[in-house]
Amino acid sequence: MQLREKADAGGVDKARLVEALTRVLPAGALMFEREALRPYECDGLTAFRQLPLVVALPTTEEEVAGVLKACHELGVPVVARGAGTGLSGGALPHPDGVLLSLARFTRILRLDPHARTAVVQPGVRNLAISEAAAPYDLYYAPDPSSQIACTIGGNVAENAGGVHCLKYGLTVHNVMRVRGLTIEGEAVEFGSEAPDAPGCDLLAVMIGSEGMLAVVTEVTVRLTPKPQFAQCVLAAFDDVVRAGEAVAAIIAAGIIPAGLEMMDQPATAAVEQFVHAGYPLDAKAILLCESDGTPEEVAEEIGRMRAVLAASGATDIRVSHDEAERLKFWAGRKAAFPAAGRLSPDYYCMDGTIPRKHVGPLLEAIQGMEQKYGLRCINVFHAGDGNMHPLILFDANQAGELERAEAFGAEILELCVALGGTVTGEHGVGIEKINQMCSQFSRAELEMFERVKAAFDPAGLLNPGKVIPTLNRCAEYGRLRVSGGRIPHPELPRF
Amino acid sequence: MQLREKADAGGVDKARLVEALTRVLPAGALMFEREALRPYECDGLTAFRQLPLVVALPTTEEEVAGVLKACHELGVPVVARGAGTGLSGGALPHPDGVLLSLARFTRILRLDPHARTAVVQPGVRNLAISEAAAPYDLYYAPDPSSQIACTIGGNVAENAGGVHCLKYGLTVHNVMRVRGLTIEGEAVEFGSEAPDAPGCDLLAVMIGSEGMLAVVTEVTVRLTPKPQFAQCVLAAFDDVVRAGEAVAAIIAAGIIPAGLEMMDQPATAAVEQFVHAGYPLDAKAILLCESDGTPEEVAEEIGRMRAVLAASGATDIRVSHDEAERLKFWAGRKAAFPAAGRLSPDYYCMDGTIPRKHVGPLLEAIQGMEQKYGLRCINVFHAGDGNMHPLILFDANQAGELERAEAFGAEILELCVALGGTVTGEHGVGIEKINQMCSQFSRAELEMFERVKAAFDPAGLLNPGKVIPTLNRCAEYGRLRVSGGRIPHPELPRF
């Protein structure tokens, strides 16, 4: 009965699909009973939930190829999934499709301490790579806050970032080679262990492509030497705008901190009560500014950081005296999201990125929006990258609050675009920001995305309905940019 | 008469083309007389020469759009060209096409010292950007040896590198935004002044696409603070393989030099006689290893470099005592190519890139090939990047030497691929390495390139016949890789 309903509903014959997948998957690698599908109904963006038709849990590349070939033959959508920690709904299942979990691809295939590379399967956890490299005093630099759980395959899909990315780069800067399977089940490899690659840079295209182009089955990552020493400066400001200007001043001074994070007063207040990081609660905003390297390098850089922060109007500057204090400074930052969970039944985390010089003005604008939407917003973010993570607090059980939170978030992201920024720094577009893509790109640019997607997946079966909005959708949304429109830079001095 | 011949020859009606272009270009911006075309018949790869049908020299983006629209309408091929310093024939004209020179796009539109960015037109010379940024103690880091002449547009097309790229990245790491025109004359912009971008990373695709996808009309580059201080270590080795191992050891020690270059004995002998850089002529190979930063950072890093080089068996280690000596060390390196010109009437410069650990073995293999082909090869290269530039010396007037040089070069590049490397580090594929693309990529991968190219340029009018080989060509060349074949890593320890 169930089967028929589905088939009628989605026009996909579930029975035929299950039969085809049973032929290519071993026992226990295919699930299609409602209760077994439930854990896969959403990723970290829990506001959106959808059961897939079936869940496939292959263990080998051959099995993945088998699943893809079968889906290609039957015209069935495929959504690949890592740990499901994504925050933009990129792994939201398709109602008539296969949810392809790479959770069983957990092997580290090779680790070469001399070349400082590791070849890993997509289901390996981000932190597990650093753990495996630790005996050689190496680690994998990109460190999303979900790094305990999130997988490298998901990191590749979203071009994940983290606190260290200001100095050490995003996923795209730390992945040297990706092997994947096309929807036809054919293997492709882009990148190598040597710098650059001939032809189009399809490695960079694969990274951040949110499962639209191919299913990643193997990743070669660059490993980074663990710094000998690190110290963290905590700077307090009596004004968020001034704190934002200090961020730009540090980078303008030629300093690239190992981390440069900002928290506003609501954020420090929220975490301090149960982390006791020692944050100055009277400060309107604090900056955490980290230096790492040899002791000599750190001493020299910390000195320059102090000077710039003082000149930028910091009201209080503290340098961690020992490793314990440094970790305490960071503990507050790391606990900010859980703390927000204690302030409010629900929160909505944005991910806009802007040129650093606009950090202050954007924070001011957000304060205005709090009044407009009648919702609180706390700010904890990768200030050095200009990667903002406003947390909009709301209660889904209060009528209209979710809608107001979404409108609030949309206005923030569109302001980011207007300021010359982007609608996502590290969380991806998924389904969450698909409307904002209309604000970000022109018709010609969106058509280009569509065609590049078609170059890999002509039938459009890989993660359909995500990332790239249809032009109709943009027309309805009414935000399509003038073709080839320029991002305005009115404030830049003419040369 | 001339016109007719051309038209018959190429199936393109030159008269009609000239008429159409005259409508969109001002007087003096269109050339079609043989003697006026001559200067455009080749780029830096002078072994290949071809006159275009016409040369267009627009001054505004609107004029470029007009030329592209006209060519699109008439189905005429377009080859964009910067300064023509490229070494892989990427700017070789099409006999039935338009050579589109961006030489008149020489304006620096904006320079923002605070955000450390510059917005420049494609015809701006690489070095001119650094000159404009100098008053703010900033510079543009990628420094190809042609930087006095080469343009940023060409740098984008080839993803140009240089001595500083080991520490500061290739063009793709230093360009934040590119604006270009499609063959339909429609403007597209990829990237922004904020990190990361939603959707596929088409900025990275544009960079290194060798004029196949769009014509770049504006580039936003990242500017880098000038280091306060720099010192260079000159290390001598009595064995090239040991010198190669020292390169890998420095990187493995977690040191990222501001430059790490290698020259073998024939190279030092060639330059020393007229540069007098003070190179030890008895050494089989020398390394130039640069450190930059604050005086404290440099002192500390130079110490670590010395230790690693000594432990790697360097027979002599010298550190530049002052700026004059540092520049003298580099003068020899910079003069290596001209010096090769004095050793032999012609030379052929390769551009393979390999994982660092294979530098030694590759140099050994090249010594064997010198015997096999009866030609000398001198080695001067970006050792830290594993980016080899073997210079094969030959005399084009000696029957068979050019062919032997080409076969020699092809064998080097294919060995690079076999070692897990690539056929080009910074010079691009152009027409020179199009056969080696068959060794580098599988059928599925080459088809993907073809489809991505078609996504931008469905009619295949932008720089046709370059970069991407047809599958027929590969079949004839007989080197098509097994689909999805893996690059072997036999020497890597299993984890």
Tab-separated table of N, CA, C and O in Angstrom, chain B residues 18 21-33 36-37 40 54-60 63 67 99-101 103-104:
chain	number	residue	atom	x	y	z
B	18	VAL	N	35.105	42.541	-41.350
B	18	VAL	CA	35.693	43.877	-41.214
B	18	VAL	C	34.580	44.926	-41.161
B	18	VAL	O	34.594	45.830	-40.320
B	21	LEU	N	32.928	44.787	-37.745
B	21	LEU	CA	33.777	45.307	-36.664
B	21	LEU	C	33.974	46.816	-36.788
B	21	LEU	O	34.079	47.520	-35.781
B	22	THR	N	33.988	47.313	-38.021
B	22	THR	CA	34.133	48.753	-38.212
B	22	THR	C	32.959	49.497	-37.585
B	22	THR	O	33.105	50.601	-37.081
B	23	ARG	N	31.808	48.825	-37.556
B	23	ARG	CA	30.629	49.456	-36.976
B	23	ARG	C	30.755	49.617	-35.457
B	23	ARG	O	30.176	50.532	-34.880
B	24	VAL	N	31.512	48.715	-34.790
B	24	VAL	CA	31.590	48.763	-33.319
B	24	VAL	C	32.907	49.332	-32.798
B	24	VAL	O	33.045	49.583	-31.598
B	25	LEU	N	33.884	49.507	-33.682
B	25	LEU	CA	35.201	49.995	-33.245
B	25	LEU	C	35.511	51.355	-33.848
B	25	LEU	O	35.160	51.608	-35.007
B	26	PRO	N	36.180	52.231	-33.060
B	26	PRO	CA	36.578	53.534	-33.606
B	26	PRO	C	37.732	53.375	-34.595
B	26	PRO	O	38.338	52.296	-34.686
B	27	ALA	N	38.023	54.448	-35.325
B	27	ALA	CA	39.144	54.426	-36.278
B	27	ALA	C	40.435	54.064	-35.548
B	27	ALA	O	40.638	54.454	-34.401
B	28	GLY	N	41.281	53.261	-36.181
B	28	GLY	CA	42.570	52.904	-35.591
B	28	GLY	C	42.496	51.762	-34.603
B	28	GLY	O	43.497	51.373	-34.006
B	29	ALA	N	41.317	51.190	-34.419
B	29	ALA	CA	41.169	50.083	-33.465
B	29	ALA	C	40.989	48.751	-34.183
B	29	ALA	O	40.729	47.737	-33.555
B	30	LEU	N	41.130	48.771	-35.504
B	30	LEU	CA	40.966	47.540	-36.284
B	30	LEU	C	42.075	47.465	-37.323
B	30	LEU	O	42.329	48.439	-38.035
B	31	MET	N	42.763	46.337	-37.380
B	31	MET	CA	43.855	46.167	-38.336
B	31	MET	C	43.659	44.882	-39.104
B	31	MET	O	43.321	43.858	-38.507
B	32	PHE	N	43.876	44.948	-40.431
B	32	PHE	CA	43.717	43.719	-41.218
B	32	PHE	C	44.713	43.625	-42.367
B	32	PHE	O	44.646	42.724	-43.181
B	33	GLU	N	45.677	44.578	-42.428
B	33	GLU	CA	46.728	44.467	-43.452
B	33	GLU	C	47.840	43.562	-42.920
B	33	GLU	O	48.241	43.689	-41.762
B	36	ALA	N	50.501	44.821	-40.640
B	36	ALA	CA	50.025	45.272	-39.327
B	36	ALA	C	49.737	44.071	-38.418
B	36	ALA	O	49.801	44.176	-37.184
B	37	LEU	N	49.452	42.936	-39.024
B	37	LEU	CA	49.111	41.729	-38.249
B	37	LEU	C	50.368	41.024	-37.744
B	37	LEU	O	50.330	40.318	-36.733
B	40	TYR	N	51.520	40.201	-34.196
B	40	TYR	CA	50.621	39.385	-33.376
B	40	TYR	C	50.692	37.913	-33.739
B	40	TYR	O	49.907	37.106	-33.256
B	54	VAL	N	42.069	39.344	-38.564
B	54	VAL	CA	42.141	40.765	-38.199
B	54	VAL	C	42.576	40.892	-36.746
B	54	VAL	O	42.474	39.930	-35.972
B	55	VAL	N	43.056	42.076	-36.367
B	55	VAL	CA	43.388	42.388	-34.979
B	55	VAL	C	42.481	43.528	-34.511
B	55	VAL	O	42.362	44.545	-35.198
B	56	ALA	N	41.798	43.328	-33.387
B	56	ALA	CA	40.954	44.372	-32.802
B	56	ALA	C	41.629	44.911	-31.544
B	56	ALA	O	42.132	44.136	-30.729
B	57	LEU	N	41.652	46.229	-31.421
B	57	LEU	CA	42.293	46.902	-30.277
B	57	LEU	C	41.296	47.822	-29.588
B	57	LEU	O	41.451	49.055	-29.629
B	58	PRO	N	40.259	47.267	-28.950
B	58	PRO	CA	39.240	48.118	-28.308
B	58	PRO	C	39.811	48.861	-27.101
B	58	PRO	O	40.867	48.499	-26.584
B	59	THR	N	39.075	49.900	-26.679
B	59	THR	CA	39.489	50.710	-25.526
B	59	THR	C	38.457	50.661	-24.408
B	59	THR	O	38.769	50.920	-23.264
B	60	THR	N	37.219	50.320	-24.736
B	60	THR	CA	36.160	50.285	-23.719
B	60	THR	C	35.513	48.899	-23.680
B	60	THR	O	35.559	48.147	-24.659
B	63	GLU	N	33.110	48.388	-26.445
B	63	GLU	CA	33.724	47.990	-27.724
B	63	GLU	C	34.036	46.508	-27.737
B	63	GLU	O	33.810	45.812	-28.726
B	67	VAL	N	32.627	43.708	-30.368
B	67	VAL	CA	33.453	42.766	-31.135
B	67	VAL	C	32.951	41.337	-30.900
B	67	VAL	O	32.753	40.561	-31.847
B	99	LEU	N	42.047	38.452	-33.509
B	99	LEU	CA	42.968	38.537	-32.391
B	99	LEU	C	42.529	39.772	-31.610
B	99	LEU	O	42.617	40.901	-32.112
B	100	LEU	N	41.988	39.524	-30.413
B	100	LEU	CA	41.423	40.604	-29.592
B	100	LEU	C	42.461	41.028	-28.559
B	100	LEU	O	42.671	40.349	-27.558
B	101	SER	N	43.120	42.166	-28.803
B	101	SER	CA	44.151	42.643	-27.883
B	101	SER	C	43.520	43.535	-26.816
B	101	SER	O	42.750	44.441	-27.129
B	103	ALA	N	45.401	45.356	-24.942
B	103	ALA	CA	46.564	46.188	-24.615
B	103	ALA	C	46.184	47.615	-24.218
B	103	ALA	O	46.961	48.302	-23.549
B	104	ARG	N	44.995	48.071	-24.624
B	104	ARG	CA	44.620	49.456	-24.307
B	104	ARG	C	43.855	49.583	-22.987
B	104	ARG	O	43.485	50.695	-22.592
